Structure formats: C-alpha cells, structure tokens
PDB file of C-alpha atoms in Angstrom:
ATOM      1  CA  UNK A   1     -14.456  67.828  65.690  1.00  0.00           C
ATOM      2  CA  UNK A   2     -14.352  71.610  67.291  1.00  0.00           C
ATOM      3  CA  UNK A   3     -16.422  71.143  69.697  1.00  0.00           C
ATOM      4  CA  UNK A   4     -15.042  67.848  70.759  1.00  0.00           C
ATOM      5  CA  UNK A   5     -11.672  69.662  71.031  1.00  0.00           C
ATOM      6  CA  UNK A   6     -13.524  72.591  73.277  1.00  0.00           C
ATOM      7  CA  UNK A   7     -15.016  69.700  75.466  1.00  0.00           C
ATOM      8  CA  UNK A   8     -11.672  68.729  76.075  1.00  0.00           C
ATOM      9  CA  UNK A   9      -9.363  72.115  76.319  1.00  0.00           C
ATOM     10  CA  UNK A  10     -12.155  73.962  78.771  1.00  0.00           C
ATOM     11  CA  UNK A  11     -12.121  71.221  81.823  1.00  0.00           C
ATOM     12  CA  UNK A  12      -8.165  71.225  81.724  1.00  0.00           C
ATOM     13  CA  UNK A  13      -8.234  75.512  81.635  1.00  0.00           C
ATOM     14  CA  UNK A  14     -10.890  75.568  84.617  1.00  0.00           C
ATOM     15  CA  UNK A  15      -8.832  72.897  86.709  1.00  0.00           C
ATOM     16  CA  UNK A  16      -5.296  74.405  86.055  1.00  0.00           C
ATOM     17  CA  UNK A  17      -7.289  78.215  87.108  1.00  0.00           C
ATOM     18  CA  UNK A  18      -8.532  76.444  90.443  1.00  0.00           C
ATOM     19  CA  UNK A  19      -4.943  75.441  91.372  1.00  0.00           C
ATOM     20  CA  UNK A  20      -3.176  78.538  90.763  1.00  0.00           C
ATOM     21  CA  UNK A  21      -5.975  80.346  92.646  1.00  0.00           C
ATOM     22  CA  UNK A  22      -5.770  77.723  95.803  1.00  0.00           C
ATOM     23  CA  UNK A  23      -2.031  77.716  95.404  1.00  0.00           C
ATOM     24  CA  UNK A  24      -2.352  81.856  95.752  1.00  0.00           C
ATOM     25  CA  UNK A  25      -4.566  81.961  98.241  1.00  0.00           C
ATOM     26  CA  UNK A  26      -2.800  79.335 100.581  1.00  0.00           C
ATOM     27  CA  UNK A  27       0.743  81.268 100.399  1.00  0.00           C
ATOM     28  CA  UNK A  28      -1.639  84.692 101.126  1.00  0.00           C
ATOM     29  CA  UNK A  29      -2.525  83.043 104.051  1.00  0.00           C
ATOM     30  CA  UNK A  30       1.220  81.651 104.826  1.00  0.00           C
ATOM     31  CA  UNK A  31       2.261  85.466 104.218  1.00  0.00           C
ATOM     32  CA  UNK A  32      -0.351  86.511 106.422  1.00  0.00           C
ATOM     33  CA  UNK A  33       0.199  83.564 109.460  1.00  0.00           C
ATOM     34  CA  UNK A  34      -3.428  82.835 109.542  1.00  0.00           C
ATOM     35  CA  UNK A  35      -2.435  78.993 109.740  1.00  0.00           C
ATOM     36  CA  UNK A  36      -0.357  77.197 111.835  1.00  0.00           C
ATOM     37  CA  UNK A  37       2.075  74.822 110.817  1.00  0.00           C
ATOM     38  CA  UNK A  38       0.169  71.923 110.802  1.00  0.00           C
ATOM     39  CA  UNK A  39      -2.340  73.535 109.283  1.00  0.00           C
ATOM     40  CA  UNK A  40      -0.437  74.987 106.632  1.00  0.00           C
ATOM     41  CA  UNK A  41       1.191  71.423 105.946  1.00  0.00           C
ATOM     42  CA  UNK A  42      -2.398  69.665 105.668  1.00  0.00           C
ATOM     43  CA  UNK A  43      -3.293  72.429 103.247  1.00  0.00           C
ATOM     44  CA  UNK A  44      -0.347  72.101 101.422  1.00  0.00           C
ATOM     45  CA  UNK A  45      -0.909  68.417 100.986  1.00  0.00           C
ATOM     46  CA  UNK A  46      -4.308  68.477  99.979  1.00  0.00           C
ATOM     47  CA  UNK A  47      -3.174  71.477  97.437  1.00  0.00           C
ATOM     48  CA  UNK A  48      -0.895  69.608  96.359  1.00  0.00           C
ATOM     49  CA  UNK A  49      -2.893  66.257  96.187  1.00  0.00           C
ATOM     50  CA  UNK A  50      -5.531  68.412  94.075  1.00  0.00           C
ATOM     51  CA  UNK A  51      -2.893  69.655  91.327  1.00  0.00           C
ATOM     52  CA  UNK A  52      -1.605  66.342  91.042  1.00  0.00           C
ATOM     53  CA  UNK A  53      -5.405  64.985  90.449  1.00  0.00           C
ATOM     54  CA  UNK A  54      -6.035  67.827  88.274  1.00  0.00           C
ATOM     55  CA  UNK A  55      -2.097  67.596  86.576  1.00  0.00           C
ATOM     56  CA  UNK A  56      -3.157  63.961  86.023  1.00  0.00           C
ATOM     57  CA  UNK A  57      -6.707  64.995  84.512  1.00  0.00           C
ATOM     58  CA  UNK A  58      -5.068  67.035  82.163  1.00  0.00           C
ATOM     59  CA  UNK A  59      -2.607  64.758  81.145  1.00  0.00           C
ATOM     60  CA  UNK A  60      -5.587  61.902  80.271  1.00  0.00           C
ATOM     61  CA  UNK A  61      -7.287  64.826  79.007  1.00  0.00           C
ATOM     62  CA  UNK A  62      -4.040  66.254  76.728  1.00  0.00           C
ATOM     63  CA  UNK A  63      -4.101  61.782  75.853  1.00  0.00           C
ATOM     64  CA  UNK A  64      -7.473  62.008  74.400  1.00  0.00           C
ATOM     65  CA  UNK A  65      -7.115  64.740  72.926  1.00  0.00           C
ATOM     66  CA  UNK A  66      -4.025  63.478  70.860  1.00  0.00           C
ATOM     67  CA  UNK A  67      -5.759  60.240  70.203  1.00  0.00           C
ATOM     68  CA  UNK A  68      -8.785  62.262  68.779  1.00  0.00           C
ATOM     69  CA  UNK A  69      -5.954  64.041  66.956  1.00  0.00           C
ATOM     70  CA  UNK A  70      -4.770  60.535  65.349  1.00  0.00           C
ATOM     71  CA  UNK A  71      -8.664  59.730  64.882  1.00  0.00           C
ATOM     72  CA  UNK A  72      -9.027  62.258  63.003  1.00  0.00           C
ATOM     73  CA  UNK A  73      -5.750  61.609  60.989  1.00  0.00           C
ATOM     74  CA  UNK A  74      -6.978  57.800  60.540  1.00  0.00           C
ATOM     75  CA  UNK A  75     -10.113  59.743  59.382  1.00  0.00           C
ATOM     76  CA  UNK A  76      -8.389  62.082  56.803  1.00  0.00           C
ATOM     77  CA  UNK A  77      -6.202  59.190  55.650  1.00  0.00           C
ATOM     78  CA  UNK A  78      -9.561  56.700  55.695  1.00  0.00           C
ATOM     79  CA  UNK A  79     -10.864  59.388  53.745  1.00  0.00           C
ATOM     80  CA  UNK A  80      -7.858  59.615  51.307  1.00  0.00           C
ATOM     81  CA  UNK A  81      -8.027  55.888  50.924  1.00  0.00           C
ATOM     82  CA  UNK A  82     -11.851  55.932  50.153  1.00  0.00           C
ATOM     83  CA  UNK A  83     -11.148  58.297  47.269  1.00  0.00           C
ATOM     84  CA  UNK A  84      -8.914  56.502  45.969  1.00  0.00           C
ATOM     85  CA  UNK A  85     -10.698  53.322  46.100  1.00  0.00           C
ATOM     86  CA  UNK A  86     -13.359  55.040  44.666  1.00  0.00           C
ATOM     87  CA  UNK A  87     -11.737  56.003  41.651  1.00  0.00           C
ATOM     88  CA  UNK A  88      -9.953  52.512  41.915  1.00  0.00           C
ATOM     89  CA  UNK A  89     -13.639  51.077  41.860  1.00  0.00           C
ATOM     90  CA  UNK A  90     -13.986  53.402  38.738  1.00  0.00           C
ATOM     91  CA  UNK A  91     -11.183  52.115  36.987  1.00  0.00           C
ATOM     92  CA  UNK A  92     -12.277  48.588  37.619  1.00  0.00           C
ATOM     93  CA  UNK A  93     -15.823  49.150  36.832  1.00  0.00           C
ATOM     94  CA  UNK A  94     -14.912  50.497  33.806  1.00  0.00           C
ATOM     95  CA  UNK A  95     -12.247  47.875  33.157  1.00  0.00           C
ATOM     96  CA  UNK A  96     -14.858  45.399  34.227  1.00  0.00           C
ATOM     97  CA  UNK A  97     -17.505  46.886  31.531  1.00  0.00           C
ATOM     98  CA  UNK A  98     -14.534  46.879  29.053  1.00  0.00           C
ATOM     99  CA  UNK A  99     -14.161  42.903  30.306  1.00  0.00           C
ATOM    100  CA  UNK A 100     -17.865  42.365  30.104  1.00  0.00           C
ATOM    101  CA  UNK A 101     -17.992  44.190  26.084  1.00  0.00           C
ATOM    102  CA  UNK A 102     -15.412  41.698  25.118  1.00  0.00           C
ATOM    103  CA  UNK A 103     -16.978  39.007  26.493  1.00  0.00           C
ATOM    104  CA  UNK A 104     -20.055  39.457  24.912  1.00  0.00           C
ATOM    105  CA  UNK A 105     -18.141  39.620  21.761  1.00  0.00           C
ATOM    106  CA  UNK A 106     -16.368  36.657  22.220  1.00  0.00           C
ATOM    107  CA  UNK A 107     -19.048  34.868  23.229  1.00  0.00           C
ATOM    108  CA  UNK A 108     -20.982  36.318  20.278  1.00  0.00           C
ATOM    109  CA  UNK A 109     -17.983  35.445  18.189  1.00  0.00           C
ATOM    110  CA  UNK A 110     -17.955  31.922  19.142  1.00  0.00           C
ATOM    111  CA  UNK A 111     -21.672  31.436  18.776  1.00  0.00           C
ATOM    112  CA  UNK A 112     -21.046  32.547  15.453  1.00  0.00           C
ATOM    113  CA  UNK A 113     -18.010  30.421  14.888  1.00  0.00           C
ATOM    114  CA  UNK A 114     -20.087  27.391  16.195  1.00  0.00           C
ATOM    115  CA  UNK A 115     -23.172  27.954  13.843  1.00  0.00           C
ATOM    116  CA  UNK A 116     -20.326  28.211  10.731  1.00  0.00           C
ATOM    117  CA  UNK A 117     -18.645  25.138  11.891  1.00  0.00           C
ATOM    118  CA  UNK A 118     -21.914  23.322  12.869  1.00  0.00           C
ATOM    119  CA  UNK A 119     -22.883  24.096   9.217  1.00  0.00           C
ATOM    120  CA  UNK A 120     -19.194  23.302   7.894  1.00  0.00           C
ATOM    121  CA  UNK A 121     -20.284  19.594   9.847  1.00  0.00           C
ATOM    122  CA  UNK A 122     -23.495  19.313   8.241  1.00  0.00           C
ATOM    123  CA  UNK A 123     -22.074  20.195   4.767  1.00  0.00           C
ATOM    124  CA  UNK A 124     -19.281  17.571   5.326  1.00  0.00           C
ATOM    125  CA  UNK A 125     -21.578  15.085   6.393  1.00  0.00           C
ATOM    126  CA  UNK A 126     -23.901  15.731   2.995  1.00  0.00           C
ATOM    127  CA  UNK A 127     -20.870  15.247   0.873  1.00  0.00           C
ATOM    128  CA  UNK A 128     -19.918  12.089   2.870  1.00  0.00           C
ATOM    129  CA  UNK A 129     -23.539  10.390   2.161  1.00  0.00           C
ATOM    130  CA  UNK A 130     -23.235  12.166  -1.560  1.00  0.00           C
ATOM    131  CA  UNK A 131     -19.957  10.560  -1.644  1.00  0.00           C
ATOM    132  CA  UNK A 132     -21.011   7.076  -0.174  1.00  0.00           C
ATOM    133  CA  UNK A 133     -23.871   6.911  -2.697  1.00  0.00           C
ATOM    134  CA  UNK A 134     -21.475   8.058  -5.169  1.00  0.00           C
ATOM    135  CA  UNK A 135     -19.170   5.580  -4.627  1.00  0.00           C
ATOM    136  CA  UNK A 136     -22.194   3.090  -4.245  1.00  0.00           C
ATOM    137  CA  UNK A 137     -22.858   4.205  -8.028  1.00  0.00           C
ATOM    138  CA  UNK A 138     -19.310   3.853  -9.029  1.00  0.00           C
ATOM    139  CA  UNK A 139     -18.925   0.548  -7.740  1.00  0.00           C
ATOM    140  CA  UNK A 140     -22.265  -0.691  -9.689  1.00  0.00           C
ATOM    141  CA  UNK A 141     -20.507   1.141 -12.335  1.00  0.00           C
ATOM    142  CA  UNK A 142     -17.737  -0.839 -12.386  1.00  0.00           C
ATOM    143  CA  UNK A 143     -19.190  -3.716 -11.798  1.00  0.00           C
ATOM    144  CA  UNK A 144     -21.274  -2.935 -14.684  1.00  0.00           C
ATOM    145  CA  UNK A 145     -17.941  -2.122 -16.820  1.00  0.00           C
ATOM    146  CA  UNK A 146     -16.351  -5.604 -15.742  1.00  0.00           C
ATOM    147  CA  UNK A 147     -19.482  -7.483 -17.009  1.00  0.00           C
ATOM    148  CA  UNK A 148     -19.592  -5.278 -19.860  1.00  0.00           C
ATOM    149  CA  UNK A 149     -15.488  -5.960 -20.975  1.00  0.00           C
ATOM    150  CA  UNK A 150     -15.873  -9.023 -20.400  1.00  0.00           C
ATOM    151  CA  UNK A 151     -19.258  -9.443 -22.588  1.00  0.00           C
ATOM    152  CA  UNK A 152     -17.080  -7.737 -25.094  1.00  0.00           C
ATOM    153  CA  UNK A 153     -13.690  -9.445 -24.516  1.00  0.00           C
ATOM    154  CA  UNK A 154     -15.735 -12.972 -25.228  1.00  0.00           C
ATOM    155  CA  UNK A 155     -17.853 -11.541 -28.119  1.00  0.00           C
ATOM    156  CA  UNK A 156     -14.021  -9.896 -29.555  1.00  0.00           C
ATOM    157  CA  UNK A 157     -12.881 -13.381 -28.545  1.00  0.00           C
ATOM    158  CA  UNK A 158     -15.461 -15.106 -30.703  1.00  0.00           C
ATOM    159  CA  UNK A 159     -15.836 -12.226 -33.789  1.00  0.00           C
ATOM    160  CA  UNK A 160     -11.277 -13.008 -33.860  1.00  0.00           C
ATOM    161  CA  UNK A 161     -12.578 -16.629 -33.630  1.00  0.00           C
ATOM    162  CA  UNK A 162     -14.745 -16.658 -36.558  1.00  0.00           C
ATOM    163  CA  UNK A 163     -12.596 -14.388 -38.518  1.00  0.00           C
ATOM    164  CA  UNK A 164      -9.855 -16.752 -37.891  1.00  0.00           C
ATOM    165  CA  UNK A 165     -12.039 -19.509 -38.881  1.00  0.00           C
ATOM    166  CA  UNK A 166     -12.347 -18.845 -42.624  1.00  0.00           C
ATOM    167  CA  UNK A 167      -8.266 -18.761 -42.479  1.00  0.00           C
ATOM    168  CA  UNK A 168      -8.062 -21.767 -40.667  1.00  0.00           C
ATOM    169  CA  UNK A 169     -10.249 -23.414 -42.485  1.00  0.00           C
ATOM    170  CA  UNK A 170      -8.837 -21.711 -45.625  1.00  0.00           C
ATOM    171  CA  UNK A 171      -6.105 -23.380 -44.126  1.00  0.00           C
ATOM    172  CA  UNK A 172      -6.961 -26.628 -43.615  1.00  0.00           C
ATOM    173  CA  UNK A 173      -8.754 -27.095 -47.022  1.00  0.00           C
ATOM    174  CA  UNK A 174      -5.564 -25.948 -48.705  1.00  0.00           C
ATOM    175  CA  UNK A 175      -3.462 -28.827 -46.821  1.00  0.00           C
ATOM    176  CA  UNK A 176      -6.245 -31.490 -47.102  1.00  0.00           C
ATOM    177  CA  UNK A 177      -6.310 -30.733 -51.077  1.00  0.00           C
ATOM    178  CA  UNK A 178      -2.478 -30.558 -51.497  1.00  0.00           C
ATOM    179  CA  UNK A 179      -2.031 -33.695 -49.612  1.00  0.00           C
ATOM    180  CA  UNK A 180      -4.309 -35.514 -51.914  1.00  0.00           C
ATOM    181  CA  UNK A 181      -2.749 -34.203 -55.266  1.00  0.00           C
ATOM    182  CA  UNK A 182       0.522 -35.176 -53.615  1.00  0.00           C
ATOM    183  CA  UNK A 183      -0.877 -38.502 -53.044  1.00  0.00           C
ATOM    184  CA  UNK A 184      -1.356 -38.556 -56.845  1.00  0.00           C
ATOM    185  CA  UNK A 185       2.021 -37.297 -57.871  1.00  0.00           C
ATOM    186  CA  UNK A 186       3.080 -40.183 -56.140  1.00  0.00           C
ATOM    187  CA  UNK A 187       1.598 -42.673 -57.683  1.00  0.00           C
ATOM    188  CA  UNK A 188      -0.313 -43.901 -54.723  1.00  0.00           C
ATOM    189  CA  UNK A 189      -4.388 -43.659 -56.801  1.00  0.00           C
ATOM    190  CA  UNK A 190      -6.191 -45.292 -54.851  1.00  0.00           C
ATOM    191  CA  UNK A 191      -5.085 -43.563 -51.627  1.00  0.00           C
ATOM    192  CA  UNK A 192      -5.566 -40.252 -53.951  1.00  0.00           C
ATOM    193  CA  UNK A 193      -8.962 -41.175 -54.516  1.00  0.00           C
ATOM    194  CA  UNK A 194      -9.852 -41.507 -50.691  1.00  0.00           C
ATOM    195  CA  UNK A 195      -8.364 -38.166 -49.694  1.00  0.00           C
ATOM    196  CA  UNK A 196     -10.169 -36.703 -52.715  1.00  0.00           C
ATOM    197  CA  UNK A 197     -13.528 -37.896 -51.410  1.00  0.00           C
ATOM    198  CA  UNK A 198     -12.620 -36.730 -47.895  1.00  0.00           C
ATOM    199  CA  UNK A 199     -11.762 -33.601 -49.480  1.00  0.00           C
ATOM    200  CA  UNK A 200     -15.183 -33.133 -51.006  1.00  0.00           C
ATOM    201  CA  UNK A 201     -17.101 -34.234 -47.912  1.00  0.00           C
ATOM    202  CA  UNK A 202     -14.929 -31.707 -45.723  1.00  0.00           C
ATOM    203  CA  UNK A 203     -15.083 -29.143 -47.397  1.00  0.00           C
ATOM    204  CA  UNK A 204     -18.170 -29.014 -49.822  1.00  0.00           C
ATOM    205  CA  UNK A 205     -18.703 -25.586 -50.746  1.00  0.00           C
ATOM    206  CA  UNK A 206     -14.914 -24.749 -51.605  1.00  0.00           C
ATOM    207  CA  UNK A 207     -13.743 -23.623 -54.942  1.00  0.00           C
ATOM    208  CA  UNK A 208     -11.391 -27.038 -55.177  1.00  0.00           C
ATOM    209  CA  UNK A 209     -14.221 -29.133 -55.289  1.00  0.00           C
ATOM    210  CA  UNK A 210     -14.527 -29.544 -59.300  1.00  0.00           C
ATOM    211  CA  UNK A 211     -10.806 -30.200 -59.498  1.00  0.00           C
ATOM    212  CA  UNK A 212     -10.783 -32.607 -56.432  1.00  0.00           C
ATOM    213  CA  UNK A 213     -13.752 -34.481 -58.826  1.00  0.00           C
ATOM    214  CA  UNK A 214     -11.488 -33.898 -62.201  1.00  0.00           C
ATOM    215  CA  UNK A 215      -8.413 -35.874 -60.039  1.00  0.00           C
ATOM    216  CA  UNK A 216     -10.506 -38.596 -58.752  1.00  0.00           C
ATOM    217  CA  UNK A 217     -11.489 -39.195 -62.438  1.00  0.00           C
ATOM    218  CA  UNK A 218      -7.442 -38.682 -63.320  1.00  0.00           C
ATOM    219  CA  UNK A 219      -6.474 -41.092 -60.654  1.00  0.00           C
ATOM    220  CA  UNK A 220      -8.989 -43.435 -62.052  1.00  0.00           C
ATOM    221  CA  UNK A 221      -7.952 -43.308 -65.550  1.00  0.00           C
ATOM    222  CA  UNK A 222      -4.543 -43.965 -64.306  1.00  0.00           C
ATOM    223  CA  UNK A 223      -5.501 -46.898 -62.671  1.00  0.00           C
ATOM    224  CA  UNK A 224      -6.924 -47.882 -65.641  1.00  0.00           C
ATOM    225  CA  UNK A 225     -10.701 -47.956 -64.670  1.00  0.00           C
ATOM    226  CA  UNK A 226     -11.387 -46.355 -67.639  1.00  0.00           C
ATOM    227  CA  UNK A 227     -15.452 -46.722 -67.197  1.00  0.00           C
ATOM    228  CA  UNK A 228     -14.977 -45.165 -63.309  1.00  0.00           C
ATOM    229  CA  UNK A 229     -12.911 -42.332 -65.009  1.00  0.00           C
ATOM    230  CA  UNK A 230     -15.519 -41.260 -67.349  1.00  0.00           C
ATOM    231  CA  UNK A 231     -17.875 -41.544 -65.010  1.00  0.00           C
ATOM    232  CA  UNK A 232     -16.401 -38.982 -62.946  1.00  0.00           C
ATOM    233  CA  UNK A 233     -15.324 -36.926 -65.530  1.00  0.00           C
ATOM    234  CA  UNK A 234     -18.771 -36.900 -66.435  1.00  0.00           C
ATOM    235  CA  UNK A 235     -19.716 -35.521 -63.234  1.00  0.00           C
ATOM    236  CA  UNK A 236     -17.347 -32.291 -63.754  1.00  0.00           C
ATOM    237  CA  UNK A 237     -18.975 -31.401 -66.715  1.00  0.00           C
ATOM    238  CA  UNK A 238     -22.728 -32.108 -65.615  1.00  0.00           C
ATOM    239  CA  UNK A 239     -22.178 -30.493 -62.126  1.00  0.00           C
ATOM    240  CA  UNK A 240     -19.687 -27.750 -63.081  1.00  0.00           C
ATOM    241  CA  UNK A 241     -19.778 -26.818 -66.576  1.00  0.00           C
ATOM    242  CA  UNK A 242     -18.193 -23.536 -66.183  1.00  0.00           C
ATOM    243  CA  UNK A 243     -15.744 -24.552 -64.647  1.00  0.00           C
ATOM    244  CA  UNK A 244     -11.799 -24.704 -65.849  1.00  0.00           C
ATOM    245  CA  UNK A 245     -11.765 -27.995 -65.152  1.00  0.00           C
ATOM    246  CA  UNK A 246     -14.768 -28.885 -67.267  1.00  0.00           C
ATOM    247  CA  UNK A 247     -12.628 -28.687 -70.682  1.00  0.00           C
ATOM    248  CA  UNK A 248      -9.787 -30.764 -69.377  1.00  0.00           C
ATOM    249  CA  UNK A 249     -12.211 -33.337 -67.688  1.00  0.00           C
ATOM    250  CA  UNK A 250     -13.878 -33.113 -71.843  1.00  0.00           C
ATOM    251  CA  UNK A 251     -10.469 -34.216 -72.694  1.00  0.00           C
ATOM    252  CA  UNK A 252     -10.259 -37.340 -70.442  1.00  0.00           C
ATOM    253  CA  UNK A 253     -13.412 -37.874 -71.173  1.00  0.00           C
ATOM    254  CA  UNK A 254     -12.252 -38.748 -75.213  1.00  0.00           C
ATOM    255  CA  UNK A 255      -9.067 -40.219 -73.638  1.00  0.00           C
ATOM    256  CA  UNK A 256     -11.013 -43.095 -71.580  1.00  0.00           C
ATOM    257  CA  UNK A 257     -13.269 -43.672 -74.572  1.00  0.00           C
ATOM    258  CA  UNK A 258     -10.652 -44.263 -76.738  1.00  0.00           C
ATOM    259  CA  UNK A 259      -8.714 -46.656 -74.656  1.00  0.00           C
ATOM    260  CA  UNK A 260     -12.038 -48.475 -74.125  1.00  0.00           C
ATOM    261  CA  UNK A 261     -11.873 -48.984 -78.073  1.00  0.00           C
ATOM    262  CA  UNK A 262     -14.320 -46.392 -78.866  1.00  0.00           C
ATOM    263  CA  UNK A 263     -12.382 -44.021 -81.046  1.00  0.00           C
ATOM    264  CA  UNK A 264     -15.531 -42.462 -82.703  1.00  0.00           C
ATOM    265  CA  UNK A 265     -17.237 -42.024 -79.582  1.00  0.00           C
ATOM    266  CA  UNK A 266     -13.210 -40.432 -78.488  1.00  0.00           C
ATOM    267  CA  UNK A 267     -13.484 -38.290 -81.769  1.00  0.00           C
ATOM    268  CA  UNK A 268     -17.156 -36.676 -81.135  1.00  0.00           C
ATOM    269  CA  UNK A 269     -15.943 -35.485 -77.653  1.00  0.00           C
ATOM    270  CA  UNK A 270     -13.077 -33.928 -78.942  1.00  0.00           C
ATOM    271  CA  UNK A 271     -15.270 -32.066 -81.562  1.00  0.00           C
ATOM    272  CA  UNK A 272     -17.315 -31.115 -78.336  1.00  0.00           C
ATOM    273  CA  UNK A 273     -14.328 -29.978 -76.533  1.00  0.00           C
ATOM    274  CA  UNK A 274     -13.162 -27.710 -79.298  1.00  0.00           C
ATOM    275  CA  UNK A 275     -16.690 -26.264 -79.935  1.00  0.00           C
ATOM    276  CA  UNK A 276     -17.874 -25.848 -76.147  1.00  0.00           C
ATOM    277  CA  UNK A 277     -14.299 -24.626 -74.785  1.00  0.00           C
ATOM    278  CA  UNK A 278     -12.464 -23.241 -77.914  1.00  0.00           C
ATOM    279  CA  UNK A 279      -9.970 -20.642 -75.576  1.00  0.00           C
ATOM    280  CA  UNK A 280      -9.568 -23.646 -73.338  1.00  0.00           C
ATOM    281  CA  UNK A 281      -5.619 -25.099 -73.394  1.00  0.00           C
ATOM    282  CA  UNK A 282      -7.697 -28.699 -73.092  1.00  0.00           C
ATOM    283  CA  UNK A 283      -9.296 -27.739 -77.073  1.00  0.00           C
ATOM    284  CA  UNK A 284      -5.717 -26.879 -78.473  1.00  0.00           C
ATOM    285  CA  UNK A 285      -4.843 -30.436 -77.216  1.00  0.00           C
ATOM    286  CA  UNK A 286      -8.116 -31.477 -78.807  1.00  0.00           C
ATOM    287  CA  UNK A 287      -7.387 -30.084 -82.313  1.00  0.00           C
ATOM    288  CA  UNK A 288      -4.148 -31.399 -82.061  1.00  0.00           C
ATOM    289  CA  UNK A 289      -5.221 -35.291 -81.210  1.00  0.00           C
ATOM    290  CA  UNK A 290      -7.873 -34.330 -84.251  1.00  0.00           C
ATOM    291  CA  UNK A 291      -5.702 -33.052 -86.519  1.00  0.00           C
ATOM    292  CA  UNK A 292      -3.415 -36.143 -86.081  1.00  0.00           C
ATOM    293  CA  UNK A 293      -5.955 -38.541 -87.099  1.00  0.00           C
ATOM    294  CA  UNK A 294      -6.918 -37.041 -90.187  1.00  0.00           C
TER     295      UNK A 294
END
C-alpha cells in the first residue's frame, strides 16, 4: 500500500515542479522582453494548456489515490468483517458440534427407546398368545364345568329322586293300607279284601304285609267264610310267626273253628295261643274265653 501511494504522490510532485519552473522561466523572459507579444501569448497558452493537463493529472491522480484510500478502508473493514465471521464460524462450529452431540444422543436415545418398546411389543404380543391360549383353556374349562354341573345337577337330581322315593313310596304304602282298613271299618269286606291283596302285591316287602294278611282273614271271618278266614289266618302264623299279628290271627284262628262247630279244635288253639304268645294281649283274651268255659 506505500508504495502504491509513492507511485501516485511522485508523478503529481514532478508535474506541479515542471509548471512552476515553465511558469518562472516564461515571466523571466517577459521581464527580460526576449518575446514578443505573440510570442509571449502562444507561450502563455501552451503554459497554461500544460498546467491545466498536469492540474487535471493530478486531480485523477489525487481520485485514485482517494479511491485506493476507500480500498483500503473496504479492506480494513473486509478484514474486520472476516474476523468476525471467523469467530462467528467458531461460534457456529461449536454450536454446530454442540447440535451434532445432541443429536447423536437423541438419536442414541431413541434407538434405545425403540429396542425397549420393540421389546415392550414383543412382550405384549407373548401375553396376548399366553392369554388367547389361556382363555382357550378357560373356555374348555368351562365347558368342562357346565358338563360337569350338569352331570352332577342330574346325578343330585336322581340321588333327591331316590331319596324321595322311599318317602313317596313310604307314602303311598301308608295311603294304599289305610284305605283298605278303612274299607273294612266300613263294612264294605269284600272290597277290603281286594285292596288288601293289591296292598300285598304293591308293596311286598313292607312291614304291613302280615297285618294286610291278618285283615283279609278278619274281613273273611266277617263275611262269614269261616274256612277262607282260617285259611288266611293260617298263613300269618306259618309265614310270619314272629310277628304281632301272629297271636291275634291264633285268636281268629279258635274263633272260626268254633263257629264252624269245632269247639275242641277252638279250645286247643287257644291253649296254643296262651303257651306260644303268653305277653301277647290276643292270650289274655285267650285265658279269658278259656276260663269261661270251664
């Protein structure tokens, strides 16, 4: 930049010198009337003429010289503005590392995040087949259970049914039995008879079937079929000897014999009576009907 500014300033200094010297030399020679007027006037001109050339030289030179002066201002500024973007570019290349560090960690972060939830998925899907089978399981389960309570709502249906069976039939028996006895408090025998029978082919194995026998034989004997009463009374005692009704069927036993006109044959079963049964209320009637005779 100095040397461009001598480049400049010596030109201008030598052309301004060669003026004032011509200018000098020319009004020595004026002084001195070495010219004549015309002469003097040509000189003059071309004097002239040359100080304006070299007045205008300087004035483009004193021009480029302050535009190199505002170069190098533009430089110094340029300059100024280079440092600072270069500490601008320092700022933003550490900002940018600063940007790029985070990055990485979110990045890194977010891989991570994807693995957990990618593993969160795979967990959730796991439990959702472990819960489908599951509920697969359940539903046999229940199915199972339905089959099951039912199985044991039937079998609790049947085991009520059969232990409401005896009672029914308990029941039943009772009302059959009473209904024939009632036929015979009635008078109606022979229809006491039937229902008697009925009874004993209904219900063969209950404990009324000896006295169902002993009032068949009662409701004969009352009908007086005194051979068909004996008969059956005969039955009690053969078939059921231990029986309660045995003694009393012992005493209509003696009865029918006796209205058949067999009073020793009446007497003998009597004696029986009182010797096979003697607690019996049938063998206090006995000795009674004994004692009489005597």
């Amino acid at each position: 930049m100095r040397s461009a500014w001598l480049r400049l300033v010596s030109p201008l200094a030598g052309g301004l010198l060669l003026a004032a010297l011509l200018l000098a030399a020319s009004k020595a020679a004026l002084s001195q009337g070495l010219f004549d007027d015309n002469e003097a006037r040509r000189r003059i001109a071309v004097l002239r003429a040359d100080l304006e050339a070299s007045q205008k030289a300087v004035a483009e030179r004193l021009a480029l010289l302050e535009e190199a002066i505002q170069d190098r201002r533009a430089l110094i500024d340029l300059a100024t503005q280079i440092d600072a973007l270069k500490r601008e570019l320092a700022t933003m290349r550490g900002q940018s590392e600063e940007m790029v560090h985070q990055a990485q960690t979110i990045e890194r972060r977010q891989r991570d995040l994807y693995v957990d939830i990618d593993a969160r998925l795979r967990k959730i899907e796991q439990n959702q087949t472990e819960l489908t089978r599951s509920q697969g399981d359940l539903a046999r389960t229940q199915g199972d259970l339905a089959r099951t309570q039912a199985d044991l709502a039937q079998g609790q249906s049947q085991i009520q049914e059969k232990l409401a069976q005896p009672e029914r039939e308990a029941a039943q028996e009772k009302q059959a039995y009473e209904s024939a006895l009632n036929q015979f408090k009635v008078g109606n025998y022979q229809s006491s008879v039937a229902a008697f029978q009925t009874f004993m082919v209904n219900f063969p194995n209950s404990a009324l079937v000896p006295s169902a026998q002993y009032w068949i034989g009662n409701a004969y004997y009352a009908m007086r079929d005194y051979r068909t009463a004996l008969s059956a009374q005969q039955k009690v005692i053969a078939s059921w000897p231990d029986n309660p009704k045995a003694s009393d069927a012992m005493l209509n036993i003696a009865s029918s014999q006796a209205e058949m006109g067999d009073p020793k044959s009446a007497r003998e079963t009597l004696k029986a009576l009182v010797t096979k049964y003697p607690q019996s209320p049938a063998a206090e009637q006995a000795k009674q009907r004994l004692g009489g005779r005597r």
